[in-house]
mmCIF file of C-alpha atoms in Angstrom:
data_model
loop_
_atom_site.group_PDB
_atom_site.id
_atom_site.type_symbol
_atom_site.label_atom_id
_atom_site.label_comp_id
_atom_site.label_asym_id
_atom_site.label_seq_id
_atom_site.Cartn_x
_atom_site.Cartn_y
_atom_site.Cartn_z
ATOM 1 C CA GLU A 232 84.796 159.303 188.619
ATOM 2 C CA LYS A 233 83.810 160.331 191.804
ATOM 3 C CA ALA A 234 85.419 158.169 194.735
ATOM 4 C CA GLU A 235 81.883 156.571 195.730
ATOM 5 C CA GLN A 236 80.806 156.345 192.066
ATOM 6 C CA TRP A 237 83.291 153.755 191.140
ATOM 7 C CA GLN A 238 79.827 150.846 191.242
ATOM 8 C CA TRP A 239 78.330 153.111 188.550
ATOM 9 C CA ALA A 240 81.026 153.066 186.260
ATOM 10 C CA LEU A 241 81.396 149.263 186.809
ATOM 11 C CA GLY A 242 78.071 148.968 186.333
ATOM 12 C CA LEU A 243 77.936 151.282 182.784
ATOM 13 C CA THR A 244 80.854 148.868 181.267
ATOM 14 C CA GLU A 245 78.130 146.200 181.616
ATOM 15 C CA VAL A 246 75.051 147.823 179.857
ATOM 16 C CA MET A 247 78.031 148.681 177.222
ATOM 17 C CA ARG A 248 78.598 144.762 176.887
ATOM 18 C CA SER A 249 74.479 143.705 176.816
ATOM 19 C CA HIS A 250 74.298 146.350 173.909
ATOM 20 C CA THR A 251 76.890 144.180 171.984
ATOM 21 C CA CYS A 252 79.132 147.417 172.637
ATOM 22 C CA SER A 253 82.543 146.161 174.241
ATOM 23 C CA PRO A 254 83.989 149.045 176.219
ATOM 24 C CA ASP A 255 87.141 150.359 174.238
ATOM 25 C CA VAL A 256 90.255 151.850 175.936
ATOM 26 C CA ILE A 257 89.035 155.016 176.859
ATOM 27 C CA ALA A 258 85.821 153.393 178.383
ATOM 28 C CA CYS A 259 87.978 150.733 180.740
ATOM 29 C CA SER A 260 90.695 153.222 181.388
ATOM 30 C CA ALA A 261 87.595 155.889 182.568
ATOM 31 C CA ALA A 262 86.778 152.663 184.898
ATOM 32 C CA ILE A 263 89.851 152.176 186.027
ATOM 33 C CA SER A 264 90.183 155.438 186.841
ATOM 34 C CA ALA A 265 86.830 155.572 189.171
ATOM 35 C CA CYS A 266 88.255 152.466 190.762
ATOM 36 C CA ALA A 267 91.435 154.273 191.717
ATOM 37 C CA LYS A 268 89.780 156.990 193.388
ATOM 38 C CA GLY A 269 87.196 154.508 195.243
ATOM 39 C CA GLU A 270 90.220 152.518 196.170
ATOM 40 C CA GLN A 271 88.807 149.220 194.819
ATOM 41 C CA TRP A 272 91.917 147.464 193.540
ATOM 42 C CA GLN A 273 89.748 144.623 193.205
ATOM 43 C CA PRO A 274 87.291 145.182 190.558
ATOM 44 C CA ALA A 275 90.090 147.711 188.761
ATOM 45 C CA LEU A 276 92.410 144.653 188.421
ATOM 46 C CA GLY A 277 89.508 142.627 187.208
ATOM 47 C CA PHE A 278 88.821 145.073 184.555
ATOM 48 C CA LEU A 279 92.715 144.754 183.245
ATOM 49 C CA GLN A 280 92.270 141.412 182.748
ATOM 50 C CA ALA A 281 89.182 141.565 181.062
ATOM 51 C CA MET A 282 90.622 144.489 178.771
ATOM 52 C CA LEU A 283 93.481 141.690 177.726
ATOM 53 C CA ASN A 284 90.829 138.942 177.855
ATOM 54 C CA ALA A 285 89.333 140.786 175.242
ATOM 55 C CA LEU A 286 92.310 141.664 173.355
ATOM 56 C CA VAL A 287 92.050 145.406 173.990
ATOM 57 C CA PRO A 288 95.699 146.951 175.058
ATOM 58 C CA PRO A 289 95.325 148.567 177.752
ATOM 59 C CA ASN A 290 97.391 152.230 177.702
ATOM 60 C CA MET A 291 100.036 154.056 180.011
ATOM 61 C CA ILE A 292 96.593 155.932 181.013
ATOM 62 C CA THR A 293 95.223 151.985 181.858
ATOM 63 C CA TYR A 294 98.155 151.190 183.512
ATOM 64 C CA ASN A 295 99.115 153.994 185.475
ATOM 65 C CA ALA A 296 95.282 154.303 187.186
ATOM 66 C CA THR A 297 95.338 150.229 187.990
ATOM 67 C CA ILE A 298 98.652 150.752 189.757
ATOM 68 C CA SER A 299 97.112 153.916 191.515
ATOM 69 C CA SER A 300 94.032 152.019 193.315
ATOM 70 C CA CYS A 301 96.546 149.358 194.032
ATOM 71 C CA GLY A 302 98.490 151.171 195.838
ATOM 72 C CA LYS A 303 96.259 153.444 197.497
ATOM 73 C CA CYS A 304 95.148 150.032 198.690
ATOM 74 C CA GLY A 305 98.314 149.131 200.099
ATOM 75 C CA CYS A 306 99.317 146.535 197.160
ATOM 76 C CA TRP A 307 102.654 147.163 196.359
ATOM 77 C CA GLN A 308 103.255 143.865 195.641
ATOM 78 C CA ARG A 309 100.978 143.619 192.382
ATOM 79 C CA ALA A 310 101.748 147.176 191.907
ATOM 80 C CA ILE A 311 105.447 146.203 191.405
ATOM 81 C CA GLY A 312 103.476 143.392 189.234
ATOM 82 C CA ILE A 313 101.662 145.581 186.620
ATOM 83 C CA LEU A 314 105.069 147.857 186.598
ATOM 84 C CA GLU A 315 106.835 144.647 185.401
ATOM 85 C CA GLU A 316 103.978 143.661 182.953
ATOM 86 C CA MET A 317 104.167 146.852 181.313
ATOM 87 C CA GLN A 318 107.686 146.747 180.554
ATOM 88 C CA TYR A 319 107.248 142.855 178.956
ATOM 89 C CA ARG A 320 104.220 144.611 176.988
ATOM 90 C CA ASP A 321 107.201 147.073 175.846
ATOM 91 C CA LEU A 322 105.488 150.339 177.202
ATOM 92 C CA VAL A 323 107.984 152.508 178.683
ATOM 93 C CA PRO A 324 106.591 153.488 182.598
ATOM 94 C CA ASP A 325 106.811 157.309 182.486
ATOM 95 C CA VAL A 326 107.344 159.661 185.937
ATOM 96 C CA THR A 327 103.431 159.065 186.531
ATOM 97 C CA THR A 328 103.802 155.199 186.892
ATOM 98 C CA TYR A 329 107.340 155.037 188.922
ATOM 99 C CA SER A 330 105.239 157.834 191.347
ATOM 100 C CA ALA A 331 102.124 155.370 191.441
ATOM 101 C CA VAL A 332 104.672 152.342 192.298
ATOM 102 C CA ILE A 333 106.306 154.303 194.869
ATOM 103 C CA SER A 334 103.459 155.808 196.673
ATOM 104 C CA ALA A 335 102.633 151.915 196.705
ATOM 105 C CA CYS A 336 105.423 151.081 198.584
ATOM 106 C CA GLU A 337 105.459 153.859 201.072
ATOM 107 C CA LYS A 338 102.378 152.290 202.739
ATOM 108 C CA PRO A 339 103.858 148.976 204.137
ATOM 109 C CA GLU A 340 106.858 150.379 205.285
ATOM 110 C CA GLN A 341 109.172 149.260 202.025
ATOM 111 C CA TRP A 342 111.662 152.118 201.880
ATOM 112 C CA GLN A 343 114.326 150.439 200.322
ATOM 113 C CA ARG A 344 112.206 149.372 197.369
ATOM 114 C CA ALA A 345 110.335 152.878 197.123
ATOM 115 C CA LEU A 346 114.395 154.286 196.990
ATOM 116 C CA SER A 347 115.578 151.726 194.423
ATOM 117 C CA LEU A 348 111.984 152.756 192.140
ATOM 118 C CA LEU A 349 113.256 156.436 192.778
ATOM 119 C CA ASP A 350 116.715 155.605 191.688
ATOM 120 C CA ILE A 351 115.516 153.686 188.450
ATOM 121 C CA MET A 352 113.301 157.649 187.436
ATOM 122 C CA GLN A 353 116.293 159.136 187.883
ATOM 123 C CA SER A 354 118.633 157.013 185.579
ATOM 124 C CA ARG A 355 116.110 156.518 183.115
ATOM 125 C CA ASP A 356 113.558 159.963 183.391
ATOM 126 C CA GLY A 357 116.116 162.498 184.640
ATOM 127 C CA VAL A 358 114.493 164.510 188.232
ATOM 128 C CA PRO A 359 111.582 162.450 189.312
ATOM 129 C CA ASN A 360 108.652 164.630 190.450
ATOM 130 C CA VAL A 361 107.430 166.375 194.043
ATOM 131 C CA VAL A 362 105.039 163.111 194.282
ATOM 132 C CA ALA A 363 107.343 160.426 194.229
ATOM 133 C CA PHE A 364 109.957 162.553 196.071
ATOM 134 C CA THR A 365 107.218 162.788 199.212
ATOM 135 C CA ALA A 366 106.071 159.311 198.814
ATOM 136 C CA ALA A 367 109.644 158.254 198.772
ATOM 137 C CA MET A 368 110.287 160.199 202.154
ATOM 138 C CA SER A 369 107.354 158.937 203.526
ATOM 139 C CA ALA A 370 108.568 155.416 203.359
ATOM 140 C CA CYS A 371 111.309 156.209 204.992
ATOM 141 C CA GLY A 372 109.728 158.014 207.530
ATOM 142 C CA GLN A 373 107.536 154.880 207.936
ATOM 143 C CA GLY A 374 110.711 152.486 207.846
ATOM 144 C CA GLU A 375 112.456 154.937 210.888
ATOM 145 C CA GLN A 376 115.039 156.117 208.238
ATOM 146 C CA TRP A 377 114.908 159.721 209.067
ATOM 147 C CA GLN A 378 118.253 160.704 208.205
ATOM 148 C CA ARG A 379 117.141 159.133 204.236
ATOM 149 C CA SER A 380 114.126 161.279 204.787
ATOM 150 C CA LEU A 381 115.683 164.061 205.526
ATOM 151 C CA LEU A 382 117.856 163.891 202.631
ATOM 152 C CA LEU A 383 115.510 163.439 200.034
ATOM 153 C CA PHE A 384 113.896 166.329 201.372
ATOM 154 C CA GLN A 385 117.392 168.476 200.703
ATOM 155 C CA MET A 386 117.815 166.654 197.093
ATOM 156 C CA LEU A 387 114.427 167.837 196.008
ATOM 157 C CA ARG A 388 115.009 171.552 197.345
ATOM 158 C CA SER A 389 118.164 171.240 195.312
ATOM 159 C CA SER A 390 116.247 170.336 192.328
ATOM 160 C CA ASP A 391 114.316 173.021 190.342
ATOM 161 C CA LEU A 392 111.091 171.552 191.844
ATOM 162 C CA VAL A 393 109.081 172.996 194.915
ATOM 163 C CA PRO A 394 108.121 171.183 197.690
ATOM 164 C CA SER A 395 104.441 171.239 197.843
ATOM 165 C CA ILE A 396 102.390 171.208 201.489
ATOM 166 C CA ILE A 397 101.905 167.924 201.229
ATOM 167 C CA THR A 398 106.032 167.165 201.336
ATOM 168 C CA HIS A 399 106.541 169.784 204.102
ATOM 169 C CA GLN A 400 103.930 168.253 206.469
ATOM 170 C CA THR A 401 105.451 164.515 205.437
ATOM 171 C CA VAL A 402 109.350 165.231 206.399
ATOM 172 C CA LEU A 403 107.684 167.218 209.597
ATOM 173 C CA ARG A 404 105.925 164.497 210.866
ATOM 174 C CA THR A 405 108.968 161.592 210.444
ATOM 175 C CA CYS A 406 110.875 164.494 212.633
ATOM 176 C CA GLU A 407 108.414 163.751 214.838
ATOM 177 C CA LYS A 408 107.846 160.139 215.016
ATOM 178 C CA SER A 409 111.742 159.909 215.097
ATOM 179 C CA GLY A 410 112.172 162.677 218.294
ATOM 180 C CA GLN A 411 114.019 164.908 216.326
ATOM 181 C CA TRP A 412 112.311 168.179 217.684
ATOM 182 C CA GLN A 413 115.518 170.369 216.038
ATOM 183 C CA GLN A 414 115.593 169.035 212.787
ATOM 184 C CA ALA A 415 111.815 169.806 212.462
ATOM 185 C CA LEU A 416 111.975 173.177 214.139
ATOM 186 C CA VAL A 417 114.589 173.954 211.211
ATOM 187 C CA LEU A 418 112.333 172.426 208.451
ATOM 188 C CA PHE A 419 109.553 174.680 210.550
ATOM 189 C CA GLY A 420 111.288 177.603 210.050
ATOM 190 C CA ALA A 421 112.212 177.348 206.811
ATOM 191 C CA MET A 422 108.225 177.210 205.579
ATOM 192 C CA SER A 423 107.117 179.941 203.871
ATOM 193 C CA LYS A 424 104.354 181.950 205.007
ATOM 194 C CA ASP A 425 101.790 180.940 202.117
ATOM 195 C CA LEU A 426 102.313 177.208 203.371
ATOM 196 C CA LEU A 427 102.411 177.708 206.830
ATOM 197 C CA LEU A 428 99.057 179.693 206.364
ATOM 198 C CA GLN A 429 97.906 176.746 204.807
ATOM 199 C CA SER A 430 98.806 173.882 207.352
ATOM 200 C CA THR A 431 98.077 172.953 211.090
ATOM 201 C CA ILE A 432 99.192 169.666 209.960
ATOM 202 C CA ALA A 433 102.762 170.983 209.227
ATOM 203 C CA HIS A 434 102.068 172.825 213.334
ATOM 204 C CA ASN A 435 100.620 169.837 214.229
ATOM 205 C CA ALA A 436 103.801 167.738 213.573
ATOM 206 C CA THR A 437 106.202 169.931 214.841
ATOM 207 C CA ILE A 438 104.320 170.458 218.139
ATOM 208 C CA GLY A 439 104.280 166.545 218.385
ATOM 209 C CA SER A 440 107.905 167.011 218.083
ATOM 210 C CA CYS A 441 108.640 169.030 220.458
ATOM 211 C CA ALA A 442 106.180 167.316 222.614
ATOM 212 C CA ALA A 443 108.111 163.798 222.335
ATOM 213 C CA ALA A 444 111.473 165.459 223.665
ATOM 214 C CA GLU A 445 109.621 166.953 226.360
ATOM 215 C CA GLN A 446 110.133 170.723 225.158
ATOM 216 C CA TRP A 447 106.758 171.795 226.500
ATOM 217 C CA GLN A 448 107.658 175.779 226.145
ATOM 218 C CA LEU A 449 108.600 175.038 222.581
ATOM 219 C CA ALA A 450 105.047 173.509 222.216
ATOM 220 C CA LEU A 451 103.436 176.084 224.105
ATOM 221 C CA PHE A 452 104.835 178.912 221.722
ATOM 222 C CA LEU A 453 104.032 177.169 218.368
ATOM 223 C CA ILE A 454 100.619 176.572 219.669
ATOM 224 C CA GLU A 455 100.371 180.685 220.431
ATOM 225 C CA ALA A 456 101.981 181.111 216.772
ATOM 226 C CA MET A 457 98.998 179.669 215.280
ATOM 227 C CA ARG A 458 96.763 181.991 216.958
ATOM 228 C CA ASN A 459 99.168 184.577 215.854
ATOM 229 C CA ASP A 460 99.092 183.758 212.126
ATOM 230 C CA ILE A 461 95.497 183.327 212.090
ATOM 231 C CA LEU A 462 95.636 180.294 211.848
ATOM 232 C CA THR A 463 93.192 177.961 214.055
ATOM 233 C CA PRO A 464 94.777 175.107 216.198
ATOM 234 C CA ASP A 465 92.218 171.732 216.104
ATOM 235 C CA VAL A 466 91.992 169.025 218.740
ATOM 236 C CA PHE A 467 94.908 167.340 217.782
ATOM 237 C CA THR A 468 97.044 170.322 218.251
ATOM 238 C CA TYR A 469 95.952 170.820 221.988
ATOM 239 C CA SER A 470 95.644 167.343 222.691
ATOM 240 C CA THR A 471 99.023 167.198 221.413
ATOM 241 C CA GLY A 472 100.184 170.402 223.714
ATOM 242 C CA ILE A 473 98.719 168.649 226.937
ATOM 243 C CA SER A 474 100.669 165.798 226.383
ATOM 244 C CA ALA A 475 103.585 167.881 225.938
ATOM 245 C CA LEU A 476 102.791 169.231 229.638
ATOM 246 C CA GLY A 477 102.330 166.185 231.263
ATOM 247 C CA THR A 478 105.882 165.476 232.178
ATOM 248 C CA GLY A 479 106.290 167.824 234.866
ATOM 249 C CA GLU A 480 104.462 170.256 237.455
ATOM 250 C CA HIS A 481 102.849 172.436 234.673
ATOM 251 C CA TRP A 482 98.801 171.792 234.996
ATOM 252 C CA HIS A 483 98.020 175.212 234.872
ATOM 253 C CA TYR A 484 99.033 175.396 231.726
ATOM 254 C CA VAL A 485 96.829 172.051 230.824
ATOM 255 C CA LEU A 486 94.014 173.500 232.097
ATOM 256 C CA ALA A 487 94.619 176.923 230.400
ATOM 257 C CA LEU A 488 94.441 175.176 226.993
ATOM 258 C CA PHE A 489 91.639 173.049 228.025
ATOM 259 C CA ASP A 490 89.926 176.043 228.299
ATOM 260 C CA ALA A 491 91.085 177.688 225.241
ATOM 261 C CA MET A 492 89.648 174.645 223.112
ATOM 262 C CA LYS A 493 86.072 176.148 224.388
ATOM 263 C CA TYR A 494 87.236 179.437 223.060
ATOM 264 C CA ASP A 495 88.044 177.819 219.866
ATOM 265 C CA ASN A 496 84.878 175.846 219.614
ATOM 266 C CA LEU A 497 86.600 172.696 220.067
ATOM 267 C CA LYS A 498 85.358 169.776 221.986
ATOM 268 C CA PRO A 499 87.731 167.530 223.817
ATOM 269 C CA ASN A 500 88.534 164.053 222.848
ATOM 270 C CA ILE A 501 88.976 161.072 225.101
ATOM 271 C CA ILE A 502 92.339 161.231 224.233
ATOM 272 C CA THR A 503 92.609 164.955 225.054
ATOM 273 C CA CYS A 504 90.566 164.512 228.274
ATOM 274 C CA ASN A 505 92.747 161.322 229.427
ATOM 275 C CA SER A 506 95.889 163.878 228.885
ATOM 276 C CA ALA A 507 94.546 166.440 231.192
ATOM 277 C CA ILE A 508 93.596 164.638 233.725
ATOM 278 C CA ASP A 509 96.687 162.383 233.639
ATOM 279 C CA ALA A 510 98.633 165.925 233.902
ATOM 280 C CA CYS A 511 96.810 167.151 236.338
ATOM 281 C CA GLY A 512 97.105 163.427 238.996
ATOM 282 C CA LYS A 513 101.203 163.765 238.157
ATOM 283 C CA SER A 514 101.361 167.111 239.875
ATOM 284 C CA GLY A 515 99.622 166.363 242.294
ATOM 285 C CA GLN A 516 95.961 168.403 241.556
ATOM 286 C CA TRP A 517 93.210 165.650 242.215
ATOM 287 C CA GLN A 518 90.124 167.918 242.375
ATOM 288 C CA HIS A 519 91.230 169.517 239.024
ATOM 289 C CA ALA A 520 91.384 165.593 237.367
ATOM 290 C CA LEU A 521 88.157 164.606 238.918
ATOM 291 C CA GLY A 522 86.400 167.928 237.594
ATOM 292 C CA LEU A 523 88.089 167.096 233.966
ATOM 293 C CA LEU A 524 86.143 163.423 234.468
ATOM 294 C CA GLU A 525 82.915 165.429 235.197
ATOM 295 C CA VAL A 526 83.713 167.476 232.021
ATOM 296 C CA ILE A 527 83.796 163.911 229.999
ATOM 297 C CA ARG A 528 80.289 162.967 231.266
ATOM 298 C CA ASN A 529 78.866 166.238 230.449
ATOM 299 C CA ASP A 530 80.063 166.536 227.157
ATOM 300 C CA VAL A 531 78.421 162.527 226.576
ATOM 301 C CA LEU A 532 81.946 161.433 226.525
ATOM 302 C CA VAL A 533 82.465 157.485 227.675
ATOM 303 C CA PRO A 534 84.917 157.478 229.956
ATOM 304 C CA ASP A 535 87.488 154.596 229.400
ATOM 305 C CA VAL A 536 90.026 152.676 231.483
ATOM 306 C CA ILE A 537 92.317 155.209 230.846
ATOM 307 C CA THR A 538 90.438 157.808 232.498
ATOM 308 C CA TYR A 539 89.572 156.030 235.653
ATOM 309 C CA ASN A 540 93.280 154.983 235.871
ATOM 310 C CA ALA A 541 94.750 158.677 235.894
ATOM 311 C CA ALA A 542 91.795 159.381 238.139
ATOM 312 C CA MET A 543 92.616 157.007 240.684
ATOM 313 C CA SER A 544 96.463 158.033 239.984
ATOM 314 C CA SER A 545 95.556 161.361 240.786
ATOM 315 C CA CYS A 546 93.334 160.650 243.676
ATOM 316 C CA GLU A 547 96.290 158.017 244.980
ATOM 317 C CA LYS A 548 99.024 160.887 245.110
ATOM 318 C CA GLY A 549 96.978 163.240 246.770
ATOM 319 C CA GLU A 550 96.015 160.539 249.449
ATOM 320 C CA GLN A 551 92.167 160.397 248.910
ATOM 321 C CA TRP A 552 91.041 156.825 249.104
ATOM 322 C CA LYS A 553 87.660 157.866 249.281
ATOM 323 C CA PRO A 554 86.837 159.375 245.474
ATOM 324 C CA VAL A 555 88.535 156.071 244.418
ATOM 325 C CA CYS A 556 85.838 154.110 246.281
ATOM 326 C CA ILE A 557 83.044 156.133 243.907
ATOM 327 C CA LEU A 558 85.703 155.772 240.851
ATOM 328 C CA TRP A 559 85.838 151.920 241.439
ATOM 329 C CA GLU A 560 81.784 151.601 241.492
ATOM 330 C CA ALA A 561 81.332 153.691 239.146
ATOM 331 C CA MET A 562 84.346 151.590 236.844
ATOM 332 C CA ARG A 563 82.163 148.499 237.483
ATOM 333 C CA ARG A 564 78.802 150.489 237.063
ATOM 334 C CA ASP A 565 79.990 151.328 233.061
ATOM 335 C CA ALA A 566 81.173 147.319 233.053
ATOM 336 C CA LEU A 567 84.990 148.457 232.459
ATOM 337 C CA LEU A 568 87.664 145.493 233.162
ATOM 338 C CA CYS A 569 89.968 146.970 235.457
ATOM 339 C CA ASP A 570 93.750 146.375 234.784
ATOM 340 C CA VAL A 571 96.773 145.491 236.889
ATOM 341 C CA ILE A 572 97.183 149.578 237.146
ATOM 342 C CA THR A 573 93.363 150.283 237.934
ATOM 343 C CA PHE A 574 93.816 147.828 241.104
ATOM 344 C CA ASN A 575 97.846 149.044 241.726
ATOM 345 C CA ALA A 576 96.201 152.432 241.716
ATOM 346 C CA ALA A 577 92.932 151.413 244.168
ATOM 347 C CA ILE A 578 95.776 149.339 246.518
ATOM 348 C CA SER A 579 97.934 152.512 246.916
ATOM 349 C CA ALA A 580 95.488 154.770 247.489
ATOM 350 C CA PHE A 581 93.649 152.193 250.242
ATOM 351 C CA GLY A 582 96.952 151.958 251.681
ATOM 352 C CA ARG A 583 97.823 155.553 251.984
ATOM 353 C CA GLY A 584 94.173 155.740 254.002
ATOM 354 C CA LYS A 585 95.212 153.288 256.081
ATOM 355 C CA GLN A 586 92.701 151.361 255.181
ATOM 356 C CA TRP A 587 94.218 147.998 254.670
ATOM 357 C CA GLN A 588 91.363 145.716 255.076
ATOM 358 C CA ILE A 589 90.001 147.298 251.336
ATOM 359 C CA ALA A 590 93.527 147.323 250.219
ATOM 360 C CA VAL A 591 93.410 143.636 250.807
ATOM 361 C CA GLU A 592 90.128 143.122 249.105
ATOM 362 C CA VAL A 593 90.880 144.990 246.610
ATOM 363 C CA CYS A 594 93.857 142.646 246.168
ATOM 364 C CA GLU A 595 91.922 139.296 246.163
ATOM 365 C CA LEU A 596 89.639 140.586 243.229
ATOM 366 C CA MET A 597 92.139 140.660 241.381
ATOM 367 C CA GLN A 598 92.371 137.062 241.101
ATOM 368 C CA ILE A 599 88.407 136.697 240.586
ATOM 369 C CA ASP A 600 88.784 139.310 237.897
ATOM 370 C CA ASP A 601 92.342 136.557 236.196
ATOM 371 C CA VAL A 602 94.173 139.706 236.501
ATOM 372 C CA LEU A 603 97.863 138.630 237.677
ATOM 373 C CA PRO A 604 99.463 141.201 240.572
ATOM 374 C CA ASP A 605 102.430 142.443 239.808
ATOM 375 C CA VAL A 606 105.363 143.745 242.402
ATOM 376 C CA ILE A 607 103.822 147.464 242.601
ATOM 377 C CA SER A 608 101.069 145.067 243.720
ATOM 378 C CA CYS A 609 102.304 142.909 246.205
ATOM 379 C CA ASN A 610 104.608 146.037 247.357
ATOM 380 C CA ALA A 611 101.153 147.736 247.830
ATOM 381 C CA VAL A 612 99.369 145.460 249.730
ATOM 382 C CA ILE A 613 102.408 144.993 252.299
ATOM 383 C CA THR A 614 102.811 148.660 252.835
ATOM 384 C CA ALA A 615 98.925 149.202 253.410
ATOM 385 C CA CYS A 616 99.341 146.160 256.193
ATOM 386 C CA GLY A 617 102.305 148.091 257.877
ATOM 387 C CA LYS A 618 100.177 151.290 257.779
ATOM 388 C CA GLY A 619 97.536 149.774 259.227
#
């Protein structure tokens, strides 16, 4: 029943049929479970329908596995439909059933439906399990209902249930998404040492909350805390930390984090590099920005439009128009389509360098490339002509 072996389960049931041996409820339930693990909801529904056609009554395990397969694929309507069919056939849904249906409701941001199902669980079966609480919290988080997600977390902690590492990660991600960095720090501080040592994701979510709120000092502190806890930061950790530093004059910290990635044997991805280039550019460190661009090429990463835009902007702020010419040619060589940000950065750089003729030529290229100039474009050309 491994995820990649659902095809085998499907094939074996066909072999049973070819030998005039009808699969029973156990065989069908096992096949549906294999489909659930392989996130194959359509074959799972096919098995269920085949059971009904063959007058083989599905049991609780069968229905729960089918609901799970639908839930993992985000098919919440079908999951609820199967729940209703269970009740029609006088099967009483259990905690596993409701947990699977609530899990199905978390991806499409059906947070109200998830809370309704959680209420039904409490009214019929007492306290929901950790899986149900966590799924409902996730649904609320995706529905931008962070207060409700935190309330569910407090309800869970006030019960006899013990929050899992996934539960903590879910509520921390909700805080990150909603910019509630103070709440994230409180929750992070309440996690046990054992849980923290298991979870890079929990650290990353808390660092992300601090980054979103421009709390770069706290973000750096948490990255250092990971090292002290002998928990190795990953690429996302460093990318988030660098993003937090991109809002101020902290380019030296950005370069330190970038170097620390190599120390941890991590290869920066294009998002990390773009954030680092942007941070250096905002601080006027155009040389370092271009140096990072060279690192991208040496690491066999492919620069994208965002990469070049950030590099050009750094040169523009440093009043360096000649490197912009090189970057412009590189974009053309890499067959990258320039956007309005690219043109604006180039025009401004040429204007600051008193190269008004080139600035005008670049502006004319906007029409050729079918890029609509904005107010910044027009102002940059006018300023360039004034300086020339």
